[in-house]
GROMACS .gro file of C-alpha atoms in nm:
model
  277
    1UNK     CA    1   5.153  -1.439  24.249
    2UNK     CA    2   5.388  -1.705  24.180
    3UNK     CA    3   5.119  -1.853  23.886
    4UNK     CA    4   5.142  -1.541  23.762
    5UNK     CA    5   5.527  -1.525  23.713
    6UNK     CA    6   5.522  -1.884  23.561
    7UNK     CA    7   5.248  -1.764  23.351
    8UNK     CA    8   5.223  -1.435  23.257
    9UNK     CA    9   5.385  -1.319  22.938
   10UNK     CA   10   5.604  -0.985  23.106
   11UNK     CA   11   5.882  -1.202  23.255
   12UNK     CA   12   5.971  -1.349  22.887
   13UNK     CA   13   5.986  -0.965  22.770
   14UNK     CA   14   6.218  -0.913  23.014
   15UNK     CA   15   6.454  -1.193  22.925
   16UNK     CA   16   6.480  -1.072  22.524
   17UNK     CA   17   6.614  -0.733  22.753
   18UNK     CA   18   6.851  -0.879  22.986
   19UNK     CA   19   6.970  -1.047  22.648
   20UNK     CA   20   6.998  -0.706  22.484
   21UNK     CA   21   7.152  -0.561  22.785
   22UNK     CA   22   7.443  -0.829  22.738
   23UNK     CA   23   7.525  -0.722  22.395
   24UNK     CA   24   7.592  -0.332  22.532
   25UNK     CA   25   7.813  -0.472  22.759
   26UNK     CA   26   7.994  -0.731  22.566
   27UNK     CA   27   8.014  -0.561  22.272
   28UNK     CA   28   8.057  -0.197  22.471
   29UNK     CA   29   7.791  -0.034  22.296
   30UNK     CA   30   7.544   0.216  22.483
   31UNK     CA   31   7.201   0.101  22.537
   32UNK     CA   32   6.917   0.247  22.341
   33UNK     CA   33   6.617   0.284  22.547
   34UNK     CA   34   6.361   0.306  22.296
   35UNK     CA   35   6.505  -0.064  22.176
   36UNK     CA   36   6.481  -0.197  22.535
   37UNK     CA   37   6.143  -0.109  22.544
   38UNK     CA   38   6.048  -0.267  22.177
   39UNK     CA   39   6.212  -0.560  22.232
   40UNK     CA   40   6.034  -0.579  22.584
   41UNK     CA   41   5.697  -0.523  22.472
   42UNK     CA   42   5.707  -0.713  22.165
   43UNK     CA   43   5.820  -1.015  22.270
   44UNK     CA   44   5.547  -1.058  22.526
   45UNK     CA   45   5.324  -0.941  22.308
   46UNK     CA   46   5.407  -1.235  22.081
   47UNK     CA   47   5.422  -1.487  22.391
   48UNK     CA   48   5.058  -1.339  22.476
   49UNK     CA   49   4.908  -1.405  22.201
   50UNK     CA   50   5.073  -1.726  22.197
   51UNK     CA   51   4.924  -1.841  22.549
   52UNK     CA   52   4.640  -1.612  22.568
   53UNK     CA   53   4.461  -1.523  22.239
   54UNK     CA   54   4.589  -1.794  22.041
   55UNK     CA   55   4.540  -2.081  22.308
   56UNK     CA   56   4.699  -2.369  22.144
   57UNK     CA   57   4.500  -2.659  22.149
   58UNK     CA   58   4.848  -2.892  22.271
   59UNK     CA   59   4.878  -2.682  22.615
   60UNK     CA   60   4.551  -2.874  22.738
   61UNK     CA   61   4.799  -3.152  22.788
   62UNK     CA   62   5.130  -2.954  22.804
   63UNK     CA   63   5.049  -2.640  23.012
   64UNK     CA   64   4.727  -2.736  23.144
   65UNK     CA   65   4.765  -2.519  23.470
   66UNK     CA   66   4.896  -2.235  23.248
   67UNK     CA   67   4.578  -2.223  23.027
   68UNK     CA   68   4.359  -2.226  23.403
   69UNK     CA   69   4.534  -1.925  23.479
   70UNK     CA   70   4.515  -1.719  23.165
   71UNK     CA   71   4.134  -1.841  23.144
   72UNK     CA   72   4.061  -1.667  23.511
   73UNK     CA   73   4.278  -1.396  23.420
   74UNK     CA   74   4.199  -1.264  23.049
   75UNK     CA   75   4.063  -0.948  23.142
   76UNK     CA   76   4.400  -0.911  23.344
   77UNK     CA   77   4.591  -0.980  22.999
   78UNK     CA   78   4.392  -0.822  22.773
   79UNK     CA   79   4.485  -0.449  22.954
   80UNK     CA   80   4.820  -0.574  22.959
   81UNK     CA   81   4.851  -0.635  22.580
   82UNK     CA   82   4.682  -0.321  22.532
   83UNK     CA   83   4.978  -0.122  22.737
   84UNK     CA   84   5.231  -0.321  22.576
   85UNK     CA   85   5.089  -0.228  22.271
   86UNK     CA   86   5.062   0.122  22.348
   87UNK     CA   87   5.421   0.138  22.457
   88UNK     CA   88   5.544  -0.068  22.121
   89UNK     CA   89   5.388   0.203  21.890
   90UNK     CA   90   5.572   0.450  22.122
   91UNK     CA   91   5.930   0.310  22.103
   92UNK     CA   92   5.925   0.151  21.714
   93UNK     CA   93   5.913   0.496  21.572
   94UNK     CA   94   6.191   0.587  21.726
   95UNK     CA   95   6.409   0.293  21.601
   96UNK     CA   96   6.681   0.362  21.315
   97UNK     CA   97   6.584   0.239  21.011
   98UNK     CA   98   6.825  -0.073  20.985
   99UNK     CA   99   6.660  -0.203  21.261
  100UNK     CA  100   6.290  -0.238  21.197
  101UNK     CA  101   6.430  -0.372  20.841
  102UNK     CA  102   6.597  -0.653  21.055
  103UNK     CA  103   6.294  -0.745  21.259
  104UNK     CA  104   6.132  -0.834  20.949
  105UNK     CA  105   6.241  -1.200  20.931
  106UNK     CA  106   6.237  -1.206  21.281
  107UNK     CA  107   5.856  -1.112  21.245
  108UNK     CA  108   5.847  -1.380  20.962
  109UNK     CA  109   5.929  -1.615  21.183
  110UNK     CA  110   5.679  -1.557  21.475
  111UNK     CA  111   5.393  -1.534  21.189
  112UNK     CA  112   5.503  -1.883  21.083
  113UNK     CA  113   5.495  -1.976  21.443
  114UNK     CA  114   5.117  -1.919  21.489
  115UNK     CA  115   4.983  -1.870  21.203
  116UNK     CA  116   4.593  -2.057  21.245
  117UNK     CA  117   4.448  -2.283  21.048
  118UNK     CA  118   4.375  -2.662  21.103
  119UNK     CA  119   4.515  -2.755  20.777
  120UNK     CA  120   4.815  -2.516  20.686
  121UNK     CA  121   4.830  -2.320  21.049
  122UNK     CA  122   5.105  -2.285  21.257
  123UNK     CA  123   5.379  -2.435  20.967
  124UNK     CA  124   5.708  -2.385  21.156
  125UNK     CA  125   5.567  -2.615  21.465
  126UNK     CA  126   5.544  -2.872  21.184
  127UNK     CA  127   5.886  -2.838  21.095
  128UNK     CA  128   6.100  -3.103  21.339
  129UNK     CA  129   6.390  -3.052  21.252
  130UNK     CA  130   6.371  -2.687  21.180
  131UNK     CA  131   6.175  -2.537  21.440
  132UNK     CA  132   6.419  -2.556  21.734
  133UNK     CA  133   6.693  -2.419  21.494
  134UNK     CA  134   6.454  -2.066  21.382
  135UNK     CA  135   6.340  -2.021  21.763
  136UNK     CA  136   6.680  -2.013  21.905
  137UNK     CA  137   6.818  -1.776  21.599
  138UNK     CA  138   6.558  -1.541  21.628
  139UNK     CA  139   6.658  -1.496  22.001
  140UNK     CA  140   6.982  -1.475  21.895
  141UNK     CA  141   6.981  -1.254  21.602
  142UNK     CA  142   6.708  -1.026  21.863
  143UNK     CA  143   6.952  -1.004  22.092
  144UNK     CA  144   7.258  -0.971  21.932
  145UNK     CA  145   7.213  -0.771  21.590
  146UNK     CA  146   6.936  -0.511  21.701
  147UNK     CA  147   7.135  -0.310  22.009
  148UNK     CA  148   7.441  -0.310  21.725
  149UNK     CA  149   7.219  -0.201  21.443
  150UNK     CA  150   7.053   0.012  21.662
  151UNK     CA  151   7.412   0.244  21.763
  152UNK     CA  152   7.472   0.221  21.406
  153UNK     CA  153   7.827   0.027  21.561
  154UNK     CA  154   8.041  -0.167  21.267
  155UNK     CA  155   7.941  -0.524  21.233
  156UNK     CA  156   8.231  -0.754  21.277
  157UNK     CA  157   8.380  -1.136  21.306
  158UNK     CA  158   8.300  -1.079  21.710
  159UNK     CA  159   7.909  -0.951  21.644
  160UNK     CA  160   7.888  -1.292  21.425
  161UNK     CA  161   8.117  -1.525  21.720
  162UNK     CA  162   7.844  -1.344  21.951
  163UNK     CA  163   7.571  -1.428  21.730
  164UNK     CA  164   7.672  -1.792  21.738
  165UNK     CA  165   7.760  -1.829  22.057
  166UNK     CA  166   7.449  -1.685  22.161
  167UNK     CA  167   7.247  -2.016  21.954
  168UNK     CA  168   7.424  -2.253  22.119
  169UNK     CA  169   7.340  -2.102  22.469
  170UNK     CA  170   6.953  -2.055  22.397
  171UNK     CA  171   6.910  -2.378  22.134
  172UNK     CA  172   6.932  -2.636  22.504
  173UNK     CA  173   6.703  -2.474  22.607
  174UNK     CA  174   6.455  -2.499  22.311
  175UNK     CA  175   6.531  -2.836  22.335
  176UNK     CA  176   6.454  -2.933  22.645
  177UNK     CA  177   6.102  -2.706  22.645
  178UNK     CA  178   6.019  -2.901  22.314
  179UNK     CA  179   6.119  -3.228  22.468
  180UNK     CA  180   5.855  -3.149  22.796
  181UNK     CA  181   5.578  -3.079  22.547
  182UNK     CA  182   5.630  -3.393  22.307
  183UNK     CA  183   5.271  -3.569  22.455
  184UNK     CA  184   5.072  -3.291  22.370
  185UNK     CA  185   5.256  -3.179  22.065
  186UNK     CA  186   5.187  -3.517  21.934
  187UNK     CA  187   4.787  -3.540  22.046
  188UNK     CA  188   4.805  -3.176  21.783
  189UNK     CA  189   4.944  -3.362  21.516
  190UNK     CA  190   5.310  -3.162  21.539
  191UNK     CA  191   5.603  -3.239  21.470
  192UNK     CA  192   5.815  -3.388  21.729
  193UNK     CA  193   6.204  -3.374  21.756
  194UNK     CA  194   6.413  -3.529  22.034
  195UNK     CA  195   6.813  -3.622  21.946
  196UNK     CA  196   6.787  -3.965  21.987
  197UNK     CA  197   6.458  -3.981  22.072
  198UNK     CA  198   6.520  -4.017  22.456
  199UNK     CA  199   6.582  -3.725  22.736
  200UNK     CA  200   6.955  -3.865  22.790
  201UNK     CA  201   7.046  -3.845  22.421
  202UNK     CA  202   6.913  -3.485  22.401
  203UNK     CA  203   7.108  -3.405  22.735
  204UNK     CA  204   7.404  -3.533  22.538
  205UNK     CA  205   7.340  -3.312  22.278
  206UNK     CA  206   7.252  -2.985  22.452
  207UNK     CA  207   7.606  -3.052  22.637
  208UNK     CA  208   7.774  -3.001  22.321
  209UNK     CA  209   7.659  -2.760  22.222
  210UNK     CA  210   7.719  -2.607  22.569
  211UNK     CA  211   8.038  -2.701  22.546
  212UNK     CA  212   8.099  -2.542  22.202
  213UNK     CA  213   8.029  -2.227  22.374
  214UNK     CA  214   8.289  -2.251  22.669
  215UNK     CA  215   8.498  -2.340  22.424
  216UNK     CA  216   8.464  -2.058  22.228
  217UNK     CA  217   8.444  -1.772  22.483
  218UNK     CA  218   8.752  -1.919  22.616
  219UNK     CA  219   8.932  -1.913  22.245
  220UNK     CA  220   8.780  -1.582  22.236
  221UNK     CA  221   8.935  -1.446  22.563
  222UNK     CA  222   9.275  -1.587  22.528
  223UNK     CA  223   9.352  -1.585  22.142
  224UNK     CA  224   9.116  -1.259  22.051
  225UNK     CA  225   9.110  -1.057  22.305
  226UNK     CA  226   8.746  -1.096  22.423
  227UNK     CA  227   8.670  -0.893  22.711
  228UNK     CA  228   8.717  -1.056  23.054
  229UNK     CA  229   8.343  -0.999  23.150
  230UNK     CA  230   8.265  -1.280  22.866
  231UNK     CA  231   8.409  -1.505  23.157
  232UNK     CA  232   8.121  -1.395  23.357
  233UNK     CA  233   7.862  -1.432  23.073
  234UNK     CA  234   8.000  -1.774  23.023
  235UNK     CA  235   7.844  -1.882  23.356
  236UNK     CA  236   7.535  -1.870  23.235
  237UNK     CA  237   7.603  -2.163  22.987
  238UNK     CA  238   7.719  -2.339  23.320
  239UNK     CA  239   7.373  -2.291  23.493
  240UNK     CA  240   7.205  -2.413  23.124
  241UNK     CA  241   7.442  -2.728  23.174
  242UNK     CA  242   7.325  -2.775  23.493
  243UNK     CA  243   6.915  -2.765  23.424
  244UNK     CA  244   7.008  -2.967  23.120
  245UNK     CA  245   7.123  -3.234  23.360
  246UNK     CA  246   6.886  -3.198  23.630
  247UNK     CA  247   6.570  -3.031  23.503
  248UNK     CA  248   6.232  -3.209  23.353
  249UNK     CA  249   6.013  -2.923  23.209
  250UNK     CA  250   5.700  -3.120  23.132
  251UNK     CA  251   5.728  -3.245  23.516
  252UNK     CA  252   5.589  -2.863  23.670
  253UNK     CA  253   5.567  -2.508  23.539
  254UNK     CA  254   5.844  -2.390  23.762
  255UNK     CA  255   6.117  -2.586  23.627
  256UNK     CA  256   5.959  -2.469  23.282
  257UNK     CA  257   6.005  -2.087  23.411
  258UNK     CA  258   6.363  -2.179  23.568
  259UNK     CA  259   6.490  -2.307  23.242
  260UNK     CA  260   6.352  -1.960  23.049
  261UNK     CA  261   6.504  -1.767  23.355
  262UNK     CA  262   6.861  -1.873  23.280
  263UNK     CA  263   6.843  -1.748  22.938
  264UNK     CA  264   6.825  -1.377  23.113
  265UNK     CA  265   7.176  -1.418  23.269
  266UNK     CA  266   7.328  -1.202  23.044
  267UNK     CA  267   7.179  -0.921  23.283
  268UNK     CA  268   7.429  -0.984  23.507
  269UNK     CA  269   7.725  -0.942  23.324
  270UNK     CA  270   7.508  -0.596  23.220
  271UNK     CA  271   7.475  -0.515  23.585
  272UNK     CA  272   7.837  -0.585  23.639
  273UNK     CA  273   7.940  -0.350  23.324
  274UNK     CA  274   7.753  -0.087  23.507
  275UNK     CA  275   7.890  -0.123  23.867
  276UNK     CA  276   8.284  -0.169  23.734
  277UNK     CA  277   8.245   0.165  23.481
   0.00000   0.00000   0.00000
């Protein structure tokens, strides 16, 4: 059971919700179920065909207990994919129009992402320097822009402060994965970024740009009249600082599925939207 939450695609679905969930209650826009559900199923349908279909050839070195599991269990994943499926081409239909026209570079980017091909496949995990920088956007533009597109609500400077302060919370963490994964990455001929080139100058790093985030929530709070329940969001860049500091993802896959759980936080600002309405 536990392999199967390190492993399994569903939990990673339900962090791009718990980020959409945020956005409602940041931003106090209602949340559209039929967008929940999208951005659920699609994102571990992406992640599954990442691990599962798609085995990359790296994770024999990275994630070698993760590709055990999802060999004893494809029949297990391959009903799975076919209800998220099912459930996708349920919900997308029912999406407004601006939308599905913003998941299109945001479905650009997961094709570059794993593409196949020995020669020209999987171009974006070839990019160094520019990988890290599209993964953590497309999070952040997925769980930012979409639930406001979605209510058809007016796009304004705090959408875009959101936006950004969104990267900076979800780039660490990018980071960090990428750094775990550098022996195998490099055995697959991929590109290979690290600040510094050592774990403590990419800790230094990801603590700036942690930083940058308290910093701006706070600004945001006490010069712009940001709503007090960013303060409770903001703890979730704390718990990023403190897995920066104290986590080693290529050491086990639960400090792998730790550092992905902390990027759901903001369902707990969601949850306490809900309880204080």
């Amino acid at each position: 059971m536990v392999r199967a939450l390190y492993h399994d695609p569903m939990p990673v679905g339900g962090i791009a919700g718990a980020l959409m969930l945020g956005t409602s209650a940041l931003l106090d826009v209602p949340v559209s179920l039929p967008l929940i559900v999208a951005g659920f199923c699609g994102t571990a349908l992406v992640y599954g065909l990442d691990r599962g279909v798609a085995s990359s050839p790296e994770d024999a070195i990275n994630r070698p207990d993760r590709r055990r599991w999802v060999e004893s269990h494809r029949g297990w994943l391959r009903v799975e994919m076919g209800i998220l499926l099912g459930a996708l081409c349920v919900s997308v239909p029912l999406l407004q129009k601006d939308t599905l026209l913003a998941t299109i570079p945001l479905g650009s980017a997961v094709v570059l992402h794993l593409l196949p091909g020995e020669q020209w496949g999987r171009p974006l995990q070839r990019m160094a320097m520019v990988k890290p920088a599209v993964v953590a956007g497309a999070w952040a533009v997925g769980g930012t822009l979409l639930p406001i597109l979605e209510q058809e609500a007016s796009i304004g400077l705090g959408t875009f402060a959101l936006l950004g302060y969104r990267f900076l919370f979800i780039l660490p963490n990018i980071l960090l994965a990428d750094w775990g994964d550098r022996e195998g990455d490099a055995a697959a001929g991929l590109a290979i970024w690290t600040p510094g080139g050592s774990l403590y100058s990419l800790r230094i790093t990801s603590t700036i740009l942690l930083g940058l985030g308290m910093a701006g929530a706070g600004a945001a709070i006490v010069r712009f009249g940001a709503p007090d329940l960013l303060l409770v969001d903001a703890l979730g860049l704390v718990a990023m600082l403190g897995a920066v500091w104290t986590l080693r993802p290529g050491s086990s896959p639960g400090q792998v599925f730790l550092l992905d759980l902390i990027v759901g936080w903001p369902l707990v600002p969601w949850l306490w939207y809900v309880v204080s309405v």
